[in-house]
Amino acid sequence: MASSIKVLSIDGGGIRGIIPAMILMELEACLKRKLHEVFDLISGTSTGGILALGIGAACRGPEPYSPSELLRFYLQNGPDIFRQRWFTKLRQVFRPKYSPAPLERVLNEFFGKTGLQSALTPLLITSYDLESQRPFFFKSQKIADQPAYDWKIIEVARATSAAPTYFPPLRAVHADGNYTLVDGGVFVNNPAMAAYAEARRLYPAADQFIVVSAGTGDRDDRIQYSAAREWGLLSWARQIVPVMMDSVSEAVDYELDSLAGVKYFRFQPPSLAPASNAMDDASASNLRNLQGVAQRYIRSVSAVFQEACSLLQEGRGSSLSGIGEQPRQRNSMLR
């Protein structure tokens, strides 16, 4: 294949971010290069947004985090972020299920004062602004022309991971406006299509794209008619977030598989068993099970990994065209 633009996309899924972290570990080991040196654009939603920021920005001096360090981030901090107390289920009826304080503390320790300008390759991180009722994309590539746009990485990570019913929105006050931001998974839990669209804008002369998408595992839920037929507001409220996230992800797979000029690699375990489907089960047993699911899945698709690595080995293809984003008025709110 001739030189292509390489795009990496990482799904949302809470503590299940352990799975794409391990997929990225395998990918980096296969390529024997840091991922920001290979991909022309890295995108993520929610937990995938945290991973994208970790591997794609100079979070500690000149260096990004490695996927293995990000895996440790989940294993060490997940139980505190998603700490279950006796009143947790009752609290969720009236308020977000979890206090944001442990998450914000961990993000601050992990990312410090680093700004989005530290991106080592273009980054696209998703969120949704409740005030404007529009998608909100954090784009590191905008900073060159708009220095005031340099959001702190802790703000970006907090916004993209503010899953409705789990954490409160992020209230962000910036020079260009005030925002009430929630998890981008409400509209694009698998951000691969959004990442592809952004790559087309950044590299308009390119005609070949390799899109690698890392998922957090297929929930493989089954909601029976006999149960759903009588659901009201409260019952739907418990199910609507995973239903929205899963359906959007699968639609993206269908769309990208159909595009000419795109080679799409989707790394997604088809089942989470014996791990929990929940985004917030950070029990010791589930952390082990999630790692086991990832390990078995990676072994099962080793040939596909090798194929992907052979196409990615040449590294970034952005010398084809340089960055040439063409803003469109109708998308002016898609920050």
mmCIF file of C-alpha atoms in Angstrom:
data_model
loop_
_atom_site.group_PDB
_atom_site.id
_atom_site.type_symbol
_atom_site.label_atom_id
_atom_site.label_comp_id
_atom_site.label_asym_id
_atom_site.label_seq_id
_atom_site.Cartn_x
_atom_site.Cartn_y
_atom_site.Cartn_z
ATOM 1 C CA MET A 1 0.000 0.000 0.000
ATOM 2 C CA ALA A 2 1.285 3.501 -0.800
ATOM 3 C CA SER A 3 1.959 5.932 2.031
ATOM 4 C CA SER A 4 -1.247 6.518 3.985
ATOM 5 C CA ILE A 5 -2.568 8.709 6.751
ATOM 6 C CA LYS A 6 -2.789 6.693 9.955
ATOM 7 C CA VAL A 7 -5.590 7.277 12.455
ATOM 8 C CA LEU A 8 -5.980 5.744 15.921
ATOM 9 C CA SER A 9 -9.348 5.784 17.667
ATOM 10 C CA ILE A 10 -10.128 4.603 21.211
ATOM 11 C CA ASP A 11 -13.630 3.893 22.569
ATOM 12 C CA GLY A 12 -15.212 4.888 25.843
ATOM 13 C CA GLY A 13 -16.205 2.408 28.525
ATOM 14 C CA GLY A 14 -15.057 3.425 31.992
ATOM 15 C CA ILE A 15 -12.924 0.868 33.818
ATOM 16 C CA ARG A 16 -13.100 -1.304 30.704
ATOM 17 C CA GLY A 17 -10.415 1.048 29.367
ATOM 18 C CA ILE A 18 -8.111 -1.707 30.623
ATOM 19 C CA ILE A 19 -8.883 -3.562 27.390
ATOM 20 C CA PRO A 20 -7.791 -0.884 24.872
ATOM 21 C CA ALA A 21 -4.787 -0.089 27.104
ATOM 22 C CA MET A 22 -3.636 -3.682 26.618
ATOM 23 C CA ILE A 23 -4.430 -3.575 22.905
ATOM 24 C CA LEU A 24 -2.248 -0.459 22.619
ATOM 25 C CA MET A 25 0.513 -2.234 24.555
ATOM 26 C CA GLU A 26 0.464 -5.042 21.995
ATOM 27 C CA LEU A 27 0.389 -2.599 19.100
ATOM 28 C CA GLU A 28 3.363 -0.624 20.431
ATOM 29 C CA ALA A 29 5.322 -3.820 21.081
ATOM 30 C CA CYS A 30 4.586 -5.009 17.550
ATOM 31 C CA LEU A 31 5.619 -1.699 15.982
ATOM 32 C CA LYS A 32 8.599 -1.143 18.307
ATOM 33 C CA ARG A 33 7.817 2.569 18.164
ATOM 34 C CA LYS A 34 5.865 5.039 20.264
ATOM 35 C CA LEU A 35 2.342 5.396 18.946
ATOM 36 C CA HIS A 36 2.511 9.174 18.453
ATOM 37 C CA GLU A 37 5.362 8.512 15.988
ATOM 38 C CA VAL A 38 3.123 6.224 13.937
ATOM 39 C CA PHE A 39 -0.286 7.906 13.878
ATOM 40 C CA ASP A 40 -1.126 11.189 12.138
ATOM 41 C CA LEU A 41 -4.152 11.645 14.401
ATOM 42 C CA ILE A 42 -5.143 10.065 17.715
ATOM 43 C CA SER A 43 -8.735 10.312 18.932
ATOM 44 C CA GLY A 44 -10.589 9.140 22.006
ATOM 45 C CA THR A 45 -13.871 9.305 23.864
ATOM 46 C CA SER A 46 -14.284 9.123 27.649
ATOM 47 C CA THR A 47 -11.855 6.525 29.005
ATOM 48 C CA GLY A 48 -10.481 6.368 25.461
ATOM 49 C CA GLY A 49 -9.952 10.123 25.606
ATOM 50 C CA ILE A 50 -7.792 9.703 28.710
ATOM 51 C CA LEU A 51 -5.777 7.023 26.917
ATOM 52 C CA ALA A 52 -5.409 9.207 23.814
ATOM 53 C CA LEU A 53 -4.156 12.128 25.895
ATOM 54 C CA GLY A 54 -1.737 9.886 27.767
ATOM 55 C CA ILE A 55 -0.070 8.403 24.674
ATOM 56 C CA GLY A 56 -0.403 11.465 22.455
ATOM 57 C CA ALA A 57 0.816 14.369 24.596
ATOM 58 C CA ALA A 58 4.067 15.200 26.399
ATOM 59 C CA CYS A 59 2.560 14.625 29.825
ATOM 60 C CA ARG A 60 5.854 14.360 31.717
ATOM 61 C CA GLY A 61 8.494 16.606 30.283
ATOM 62 C CA PRO A 62 9.072 15.741 26.628
ATOM 63 C CA GLU A 63 7.596 12.239 26.854
ATOM 64 C CA PRO A 64 4.100 10.736 26.749
ATOM 65 C CA TYR A 65 2.980 7.871 28.941
ATOM 66 C CA SER A 66 3.356 4.357 27.634
ATOM 67 C CA PRO A 67 0.316 2.073 27.290
ATOM 68 C CA SER A 68 1.694 -0.090 30.117
ATOM 69 C CA GLU A 69 1.803 2.953 32.418
ATOM 70 C CA LEU A 70 -1.783 3.759 31.457
ATOM 71 C CA LEU A 71 -2.791 0.204 32.306
ATOM 72 C CA ARG A 72 -1.308 0.718 35.763
ATOM 73 C CA PHE A 73 -3.264 3.972 35.980
ATOM 74 C CA TYR A 74 -6.517 1.979 35.715
ATOM 75 C CA LEU A 75 -5.458 -0.862 37.976
ATOM 76 C CA GLN A 76 -4.189 1.402 40.750
ATOM 77 C CA ASN A 77 -6.771 4.182 40.608
ATOM 78 C CA GLY A 78 -9.933 2.517 39.312
ATOM 79 C CA PRO A 79 -11.025 1.208 42.739
ATOM 80 C CA ASP A 80 -10.803 4.717 44.210
ATOM 81 C CA ILE A 81 -12.529 6.473 41.292
ATOM 82 C CA PHE A 82 -15.372 3.935 41.306
ATOM 83 C CA ARG A 83 -15.496 3.274 45.035
ATOM 84 C CA GLN A 84 -18.727 1.519 46.016
ATOM 85 C CA ARG A 85 -20.243 2.559 49.335
ATOM 86 C CA TRP A 86 -23.412 1.449 51.070
ATOM 87 C CA PHE A 87 -25.269 4.545 49.810
ATOM 88 C CA THR A 88 -23.957 4.492 46.204
ATOM 89 C CA LYS A 89 -27.067 2.989 44.597
ATOM 90 C CA LEU A 90 -29.396 5.246 46.576
ATOM 91 C CA ARG A 91 -27.307 8.304 45.702
ATOM 92 C CA GLN A 92 -27.607 7.540 41.965
ATOM 93 C CA VAL A 93 -31.372 7.991 42.102
ATOM 94 C CA PHE A 94 -30.997 11.654 43.009
ATOM 95 C CA ARG A 95 -27.450 12.650 42.078
ATOM 96 C CA PRO A 96 -24.470 11.460 40.001
ATOM 97 C CA LYS A 97 -23.413 8.047 41.215
ATOM 98 C CA TYR A 98 -19.878 9.139 42.109
ATOM 99 C CA SER A 99 -18.221 12.241 43.479
ATOM 100 C CA PRO A 100 -15.813 13.684 40.882
ATOM 101 C CA ALA A 101 -13.202 14.421 43.588
ATOM 102 C CA PRO A 102 -11.212 11.129 43.318
ATOM 103 C CA LEU A 103 -11.227 11.297 39.504
ATOM 104 C CA GLU A 104 -10.091 14.922 39.520
ATOM 105 C CA ARG A 105 -7.368 14.191 42.061
ATOM 106 C CA VAL A 106 -6.014 11.311 40.000
ATOM 107 C CA LEU A 107 -6.129 13.301 36.746
ATOM 108 C CA ASN A 108 -4.295 16.162 38.424
ATOM 109 C CA GLU A 109 -1.589 13.814 39.715
ATOM 110 C CA PHE A 110 -1.278 12.149 36.318
ATOM 111 C CA PHE A 111 -1.387 15.153 33.971
ATOM 112 C CA GLY A 112 -0.491 18.090 36.223
ATOM 113 C CA LYS A 113 -0.459 21.470 34.513
ATOM 114 C CA THR A 114 0.186 20.081 31.032
ATOM 115 C CA GLY A 115 -1.718 21.868 28.276
ATOM 116 C CA LEU A 116 -3.172 20.535 25.054
ATOM 117 C CA GLN A 117 -0.375 22.355 23.205
ATOM 118 C CA SER A 118 1.944 19.547 24.361
ATOM 119 C CA ALA A 119 0.342 17.194 21.824
ATOM 120 C CA LEU A 120 2.970 15.193 19.941
ATOM 121 C CA THR A 121 0.588 14.418 17.093
ATOM 122 C CA PRO A 122 -2.848 15.932 16.348
ATOM 123 C CA LEU A 123 -5.393 14.940 18.992
ATOM 124 C CA LEU A 124 -9.187 14.860 18.748
ATOM 125 C CA ILE A 125 -11.000 14.330 22.053
ATOM 126 C CA THR A 126 -14.791 14.266 22.175
ATOM 127 C CA SER A 127 -17.250 15.864 24.570
ATOM 128 C CA TYR A 128 -20.754 17.308 24.422
ATOM 129 C CA ASP A 129 -21.810 20.809 25.504
ATOM 130 C CA LEU A 130 -25.161 20.755 27.261
ATOM 131 C CA GLU A 131 -25.591 24.535 27.037
ATOM 132 C CA SER A 132 -25.335 24.733 23.243
ATOM 133 C CA GLN A 133 -26.687 21.180 22.757
ATOM 134 C CA ARG A 134 -23.830 20.491 20.337
ATOM 135 C CA PRO A 135 -20.878 18.118 20.069
ATOM 136 C CA PHE A 136 -17.662 19.665 21.343
ATOM 137 C CA PHE A 137 -14.344 18.468 19.940
ATOM 138 C CA PHE A 138 -11.063 19.333 21.631
ATOM 139 C CA LYS A 139 -8.557 19.735 18.783
ATOM 140 C CA SER A 140 -4.894 20.224 19.625
ATOM 141 C CA GLN A 141 -4.181 21.337 16.063
ATOM 142 C CA LYS A 142 -6.209 24.532 16.563
ATOM 143 C CA ILE A 143 -3.738 25.959 19.079
ATOM 144 C CA ALA A 144 -1.218 27.116 16.443
ATOM 145 C CA ASP A 145 -3.776 29.622 15.143
ATOM 146 C CA GLN A 146 -5.641 30.165 18.422
ATOM 147 C CA PRO A 147 -3.177 30.152 21.381
ATOM 148 C CA ALA A 148 -5.995 30.911 23.848
ATOM 149 C CA TYR A 149 -7.503 27.549 22.899
ATOM 150 C CA ASP A 150 -4.835 25.709 24.899
ATOM 151 C CA TRP A 151 -7.062 23.833 27.351
ATOM 152 C CA LYS A 152 -5.431 22.072 30.278
ATOM 153 C CA ILE A 153 -5.298 18.344 29.724
ATOM 154 C CA ILE A 154 -6.955 17.724 33.083
ATOM 155 C CA GLU A 155 -9.954 19.761 31.837
ATOM 156 C CA VAL A 156 -10.113 17.803 28.591
ATOM 157 C CA ALA A 157 -9.841 14.466 30.409
ATOM 158 C CA ARG A 158 -12.472 15.449 32.969
ATOM 159 C CA ALA A 159 -14.894 16.680 30.284
ATOM 160 C CA THR A 160 -14.627 13.656 28.012
ATOM 161 C CA SER A 161 -15.112 11.235 30.931
ATOM 162 C CA ALA A 162 -18.111 12.959 32.573
ATOM 163 C CA ALA A 163 -20.492 10.077 31.851
ATOM 164 C CA PRO A 164 -24.124 11.055 32.573
ATOM 165 C CA THR A 165 -25.484 9.484 35.770
ATOM 166 C CA TYR A 166 -21.924 8.557 36.838
ATOM 167 C CA PHE A 167 -20.201 11.952 37.197
ATOM 168 C CA PRO A 168 -21.421 15.563 37.100
ATOM 169 C CA PRO A 169 -20.634 17.684 34.016
ATOM 170 C CA LEU A 170 -17.512 19.823 33.864
ATOM 171 C CA ARG A 171 -18.262 23.521 34.152
ATOM 172 C CA ALA A 172 -15.555 25.253 32.090
ATOM 173 C CA VAL A 173 -15.132 29.019 31.837
ATOM 174 C CA HIS A 174 -12.915 30.160 28.976
ATOM 175 C CA ALA A 175 -12.236 33.395 27.137
ATOM 176 C CA ASP A 176 -14.437 32.307 24.232
ATOM 177 C CA GLY A 177 -17.395 31.196 26.356
ATOM 178 C CA ASN A 178 -18.754 29.070 29.163
ATOM 179 C CA TYR A 179 -19.349 25.379 28.716
ATOM 180 C CA THR A 180 -21.132 22.561 30.522
ATOM 181 C CA LEU A 181 -19.401 19.474 29.172
ATOM 182 C CA VAL A 182 -20.249 15.789 29.439
ATOM 183 C CA ASP A 183 -18.907 12.514 28.108
ATOM 184 C CA GLY A 184 -18.595 12.419 24.313
ATOM 185 C CA GLY A 185 -19.990 8.895 24.439
ATOM 186 C CA VAL A 186 -23.509 10.356 24.414
ATOM 187 C CA PHE A 187 -23.086 10.825 20.661
ATOM 188 C CA VAL A 188 -19.860 9.116 19.575
ATOM 189 C CA ASN A 189 -18.637 6.388 21.933
ATOM 190 C CA ASN A 190 -16.569 4.941 19.091
ATOM 191 C CA PRO A 191 -14.946 8.099 17.689
ATOM 192 C CA ALA A 192 -13.393 6.405 14.655
ATOM 193 C CA MET A 193 -15.704 8.064 12.121
ATOM 194 C CA ALA A 194 -15.230 11.492 13.697
ATOM 195 C CA ALA A 195 -11.473 10.882 13.662
ATOM 196 C CA TYR A 196 -11.562 9.895 10.005
ATOM 197 C CA ALA A 197 -13.548 13.033 9.141
ATOM 198 C CA GLU A 198 -11.030 15.180 11.034
ATOM 199 C CA ALA A 199 -8.127 13.462 9.285
ATOM 200 C CA ARG A 200 -9.730 14.257 5.925
ATOM 201 C CA ARG A 201 -9.874 17.924 6.963
ATOM 202 C CA LEU A 202 -6.289 17.961 8.209
ATOM 203 C CA TYR A 203 -4.824 16.122 5.242
ATOM 204 C CA PRO A 204 -7.032 17.054 2.266
ATOM 205 C CA ALA A 205 -4.601 15.755 -0.355
ATOM 206 C CA ALA A 206 -4.516 12.240 1.092
ATOM 207 C CA ASP A 207 -6.570 9.523 -0.574
ATOM 208 C CA GLN A 208 -5.585 6.515 1.546
ATOM 209 C CA PHE A 209 -6.280 6.123 5.253
ATOM 210 C CA ILE A 210 -5.574 3.392 7.772
ATOM 211 C CA VAL A 211 -7.945 3.600 10.731
ATOM 212 C CA VAL A 212 -7.195 1.500 13.809
ATOM 213 C CA SER A 213 -9.998 1.395 16.362
ATOM 214 C CA ALA A 214 -9.598 -0.085 19.862
ATOM 215 C CA GLY A 215 -12.793 -0.994 21.705
ATOM 216 C CA THR A 216 -13.612 -1.718 25.338
ATOM 217 C CA GLY A 217 -15.424 -4.997 24.673
ATOM 218 C CA ASP A 218 -18.869 -5.800 23.317
ATOM 219 C CA ARG A 219 -21.373 -5.778 26.163
ATOM 220 C CA ASP A 220 -23.344 -8.504 24.362
ATOM 221 C CA ASP A 221 -26.453 -7.587 26.346
ATOM 222 C CA ARG A 222 -29.881 -8.898 25.509
ATOM 223 C CA ILE A 223 -32.880 -6.791 26.505
ATOM 224 C CA GLN A 224 -36.032 -8.812 26.102
ATOM 225 C CA TYR A 225 -39.311 -7.353 24.885
ATOM 226 C CA SER A 226 -41.057 -8.772 27.916
ATOM 227 C CA ALA A 227 -38.901 -6.512 30.110
ATOM 228 C CA ALA A 228 -38.673 -3.369 27.964
ATOM 229 C CA ARG A 229 -42.353 -3.194 26.991
ATOM 230 C CA GLU A 230 -43.317 -1.747 30.360
ATOM 231 C CA TRP A 231 -40.287 0.415 31.042
ATOM 232 C CA GLY A 232 -40.911 3.988 32.083
ATOM 233 C CA LEU A 233 -38.572 6.877 32.764
ATOM 234 C CA LEU A 234 -36.782 5.304 35.727
ATOM 235 C CA SER A 235 -36.188 1.933 34.047
ATOM 236 C CA TRP A 236 -34.968 3.512 30.816
ATOM 237 C CA ALA A 237 -32.674 5.846 32.760
ATOM 238 C CA ARG A 238 -30.747 2.804 34.013
ATOM 239 C CA GLN A 239 -30.288 1.419 30.500
ATOM 240 C CA ILE A 240 -30.131 4.354 28.093
ATOM 241 C CA VAL A 241 -26.415 5.182 28.489
ATOM 242 C CA PRO A 242 -25.091 1.702 27.545
ATOM 243 C CA VAL A 243 -27.758 1.329 24.828
ATOM 244 C CA MET A 244 -26.708 4.621 23.212
ATOM 245 C CA MET A 245 -23.002 3.923 23.483
ATOM 246 C CA ASP A 246 -23.145 0.414 22.033
ATOM 247 C CA SER A 247 -25.464 1.282 19.155
ATOM 248 C CA VAL A 248 -23.341 4.242 18.064
ATOM 249 C CA SER A 249 -20.172 2.139 18.125
ATOM 250 C CA GLU A 250 -21.626 -0.572 15.926
ATOM 251 C CA ALA A 251 -22.972 1.963 13.420
ATOM 252 C CA VAL A 252 -19.460 3.401 13.051
ATOM 253 C CA ASP A 253 -18.066 -0.052 12.267
ATOM 254 C CA TYR A 254 -20.585 -0.443 9.451
ATOM 255 C CA GLU A 255 -19.828 3.002 8.018
ATOM 256 C CA LEU A 256 -16.048 2.752 8.017
ATOM 257 C CA ASP A 257 -16.066 -0.760 6.594
ATOM 258 C CA SER A 258 -17.927 0.638 3.580
ATOM 259 C CA LEU A 259 -15.655 3.589 2.701
ATOM 260 C CA ALA A 260 -13.380 3.466 -0.325
ATOM 261 C CA GLY A 261 -9.763 4.367 0.373
ATOM 262 C CA VAL A 262 -10.009 3.292 4.030
ATOM 263 C CA LYS A 263 -8.437 0.213 5.576
ATOM 264 C CA TYR A 264 -10.285 -0.256 8.866
ATOM 265 C CA PHE A 265 -8.993 -2.412 11.714
ATOM 266 C CA ARG A 266 -11.444 -2.856 14.561
ATOM 267 C CA PHE A 267 -10.005 -4.491 17.688
ATOM 268 C CA GLN A 268 -13.002 -5.294 19.860
ATOM 269 C CA PRO A 269 -13.441 -8.389 22.067
ATOM 270 C CA PRO A 270 -16.784 -9.941 21.022
ATOM 271 C CA SER A 271 -17.645 -10.846 24.594
ATOM 272 C CA LEU A 272 -16.670 -9.577 28.022
ATOM 273 C CA ALA A 273 -17.416 -12.819 29.847
ATOM 274 C CA PRO A 274 -16.428 -13.578 32.542
ATOM 275 C CA ALA A 275 -15.776 -9.877 33.164
ATOM 276 C CA SER A 276 -18.607 -7.527 34.056
ATOM 277 C CA ASN A 277 -20.363 -5.392 31.434
ATOM 278 C CA ALA A 278 -20.436 -2.499 33.900
ATOM 279 C CA MET A 279 -18.402 0.637 33.280
ATOM 280 C CA ASP A 280 -17.676 1.001 36.997
ATOM 281 C CA ASP A 281 -16.970 -2.475 38.378
ATOM 282 C CA ALA A 282 -13.447 -1.919 39.712
ATOM 283 C CA SER A 283 -13.451 -4.895 42.066
ATOM 284 C CA ALA A 284 -10.202 -6.860 42.245
ATOM 285 C CA SER A 285 -11.820 -9.867 40.572
ATOM 286 C CA ASN A 286 -13.180 -7.817 37.679
ATOM 287 C CA LEU A 287 -9.854 -6.069 37.117
ATOM 288 C CA ARG A 288 -8.300 -9.527 36.724
ATOM 289 C CA ASN A 289 -11.120 -10.675 34.464
ATOM 290 C CA LEU A 290 -10.808 -7.642 32.178
ATOM 291 C CA GLN A 291 -7.097 -8.299 31.767
ATOM 292 C CA GLY A 292 -7.841 -11.929 30.988
ATOM 293 C CA VAL A 293 -10.435 -10.967 28.357
ATOM 294 C CA ALA A 294 -7.910 -8.662 26.692
ATOM 295 C CA GLN A 295 -5.105 -11.238 26.750
ATOM 296 C CA ARG A 296 -7.239 -13.984 25.225
ATOM 297 C CA TYR A 297 -8.633 -11.662 22.575
ATOM 298 C CA ILE A 298 -5.197 -10.372 21.563
ATOM 299 C CA ARG A 299 -3.950 -13.949 21.135
ATOM 300 C CA SER A 300 -6.981 -14.796 19.021
ATOM 301 C CA VAL A 301 -6.351 -11.980 16.520
ATOM 302 C CA SER A 302 -2.557 -12.141 16.336
ATOM 303 C CA ALA A 303 -2.635 -12.478 12.542
ATOM 304 C CA VAL A 304 -4.735 -9.302 12.239
ATOM 305 C CA PHE A 305 -2.313 -7.478 14.532
ATOM 306 C CA GLN A 306 0.551 -8.487 12.274
ATOM 307 C CA GLU A 307 -1.324 -7.266 9.193
ATOM 308 C CA ALA A 308 -2.063 -3.923 10.842
ATOM 309 C CA CYS A 309 1.542 -3.511 11.969
ATOM 310 C CA SER A 310 2.884 -4.243 8.507
ATOM 311 C CA LEU A 311 0.792 -1.356 7.126
ATOM 312 C CA LEU A 312 1.596 0.984 10.005
ATOM 313 C CA GLN A 313 5.325 0.267 10.114
ATOM 314 C CA GLU A 314 6.287 3.129 7.788
ATOM 315 C CA GLY A 315 5.019 5.600 10.386
ATOM 316 C CA ARG A 316 3.225 8.867 9.913
ATOM 317 C CA GLY A 317 2.227 9.780 6.373
ATOM 318 C CA SER A 318 1.494 13.470 6.990
ATOM 319 C CA SER A 319 4.340 14.536 4.714
ATOM 320 C CA LEU A 320 1.869 13.795 1.916
ATOM 321 C CA SER A 321 0.020 17.038 2.427
ATOM 322 C CA GLY A 322 0.807 18.825 5.674
ATOM 323 C CA ILE A 323 -1.927 20.078 7.934
ATOM 324 C CA GLY A 324 -4.454 22.069 5.974
ATOM 325 C CA GLU A 325 -7.717 22.223 7.883
ATOM 326 C CA GLN A 326 -10.468 23.960 5.952
ATOM 327 C CA PRO A 327 -12.991 25.299 8.483
ATOM 328 C CA ARG A 328 -16.642 25.213 7.521
ATOM 329 C CA GLN A 329 -19.142 27.727 8.844
ATOM 330 C CA ARG A 330 -21.800 25.135 9.545
ATOM 331 C CA ASN A 331 -19.394 23.372 11.899
ATOM 332 C CA SER A 332 -18.278 26.497 13.732
ATOM 333 C CA MET A 333 -19.666 25.182 17.020
ATOM 334 C CA LEU A 334 -17.726 21.924 16.766
ATOM 335 C CA ARG A 335 -14.830 23.295 18.759
#
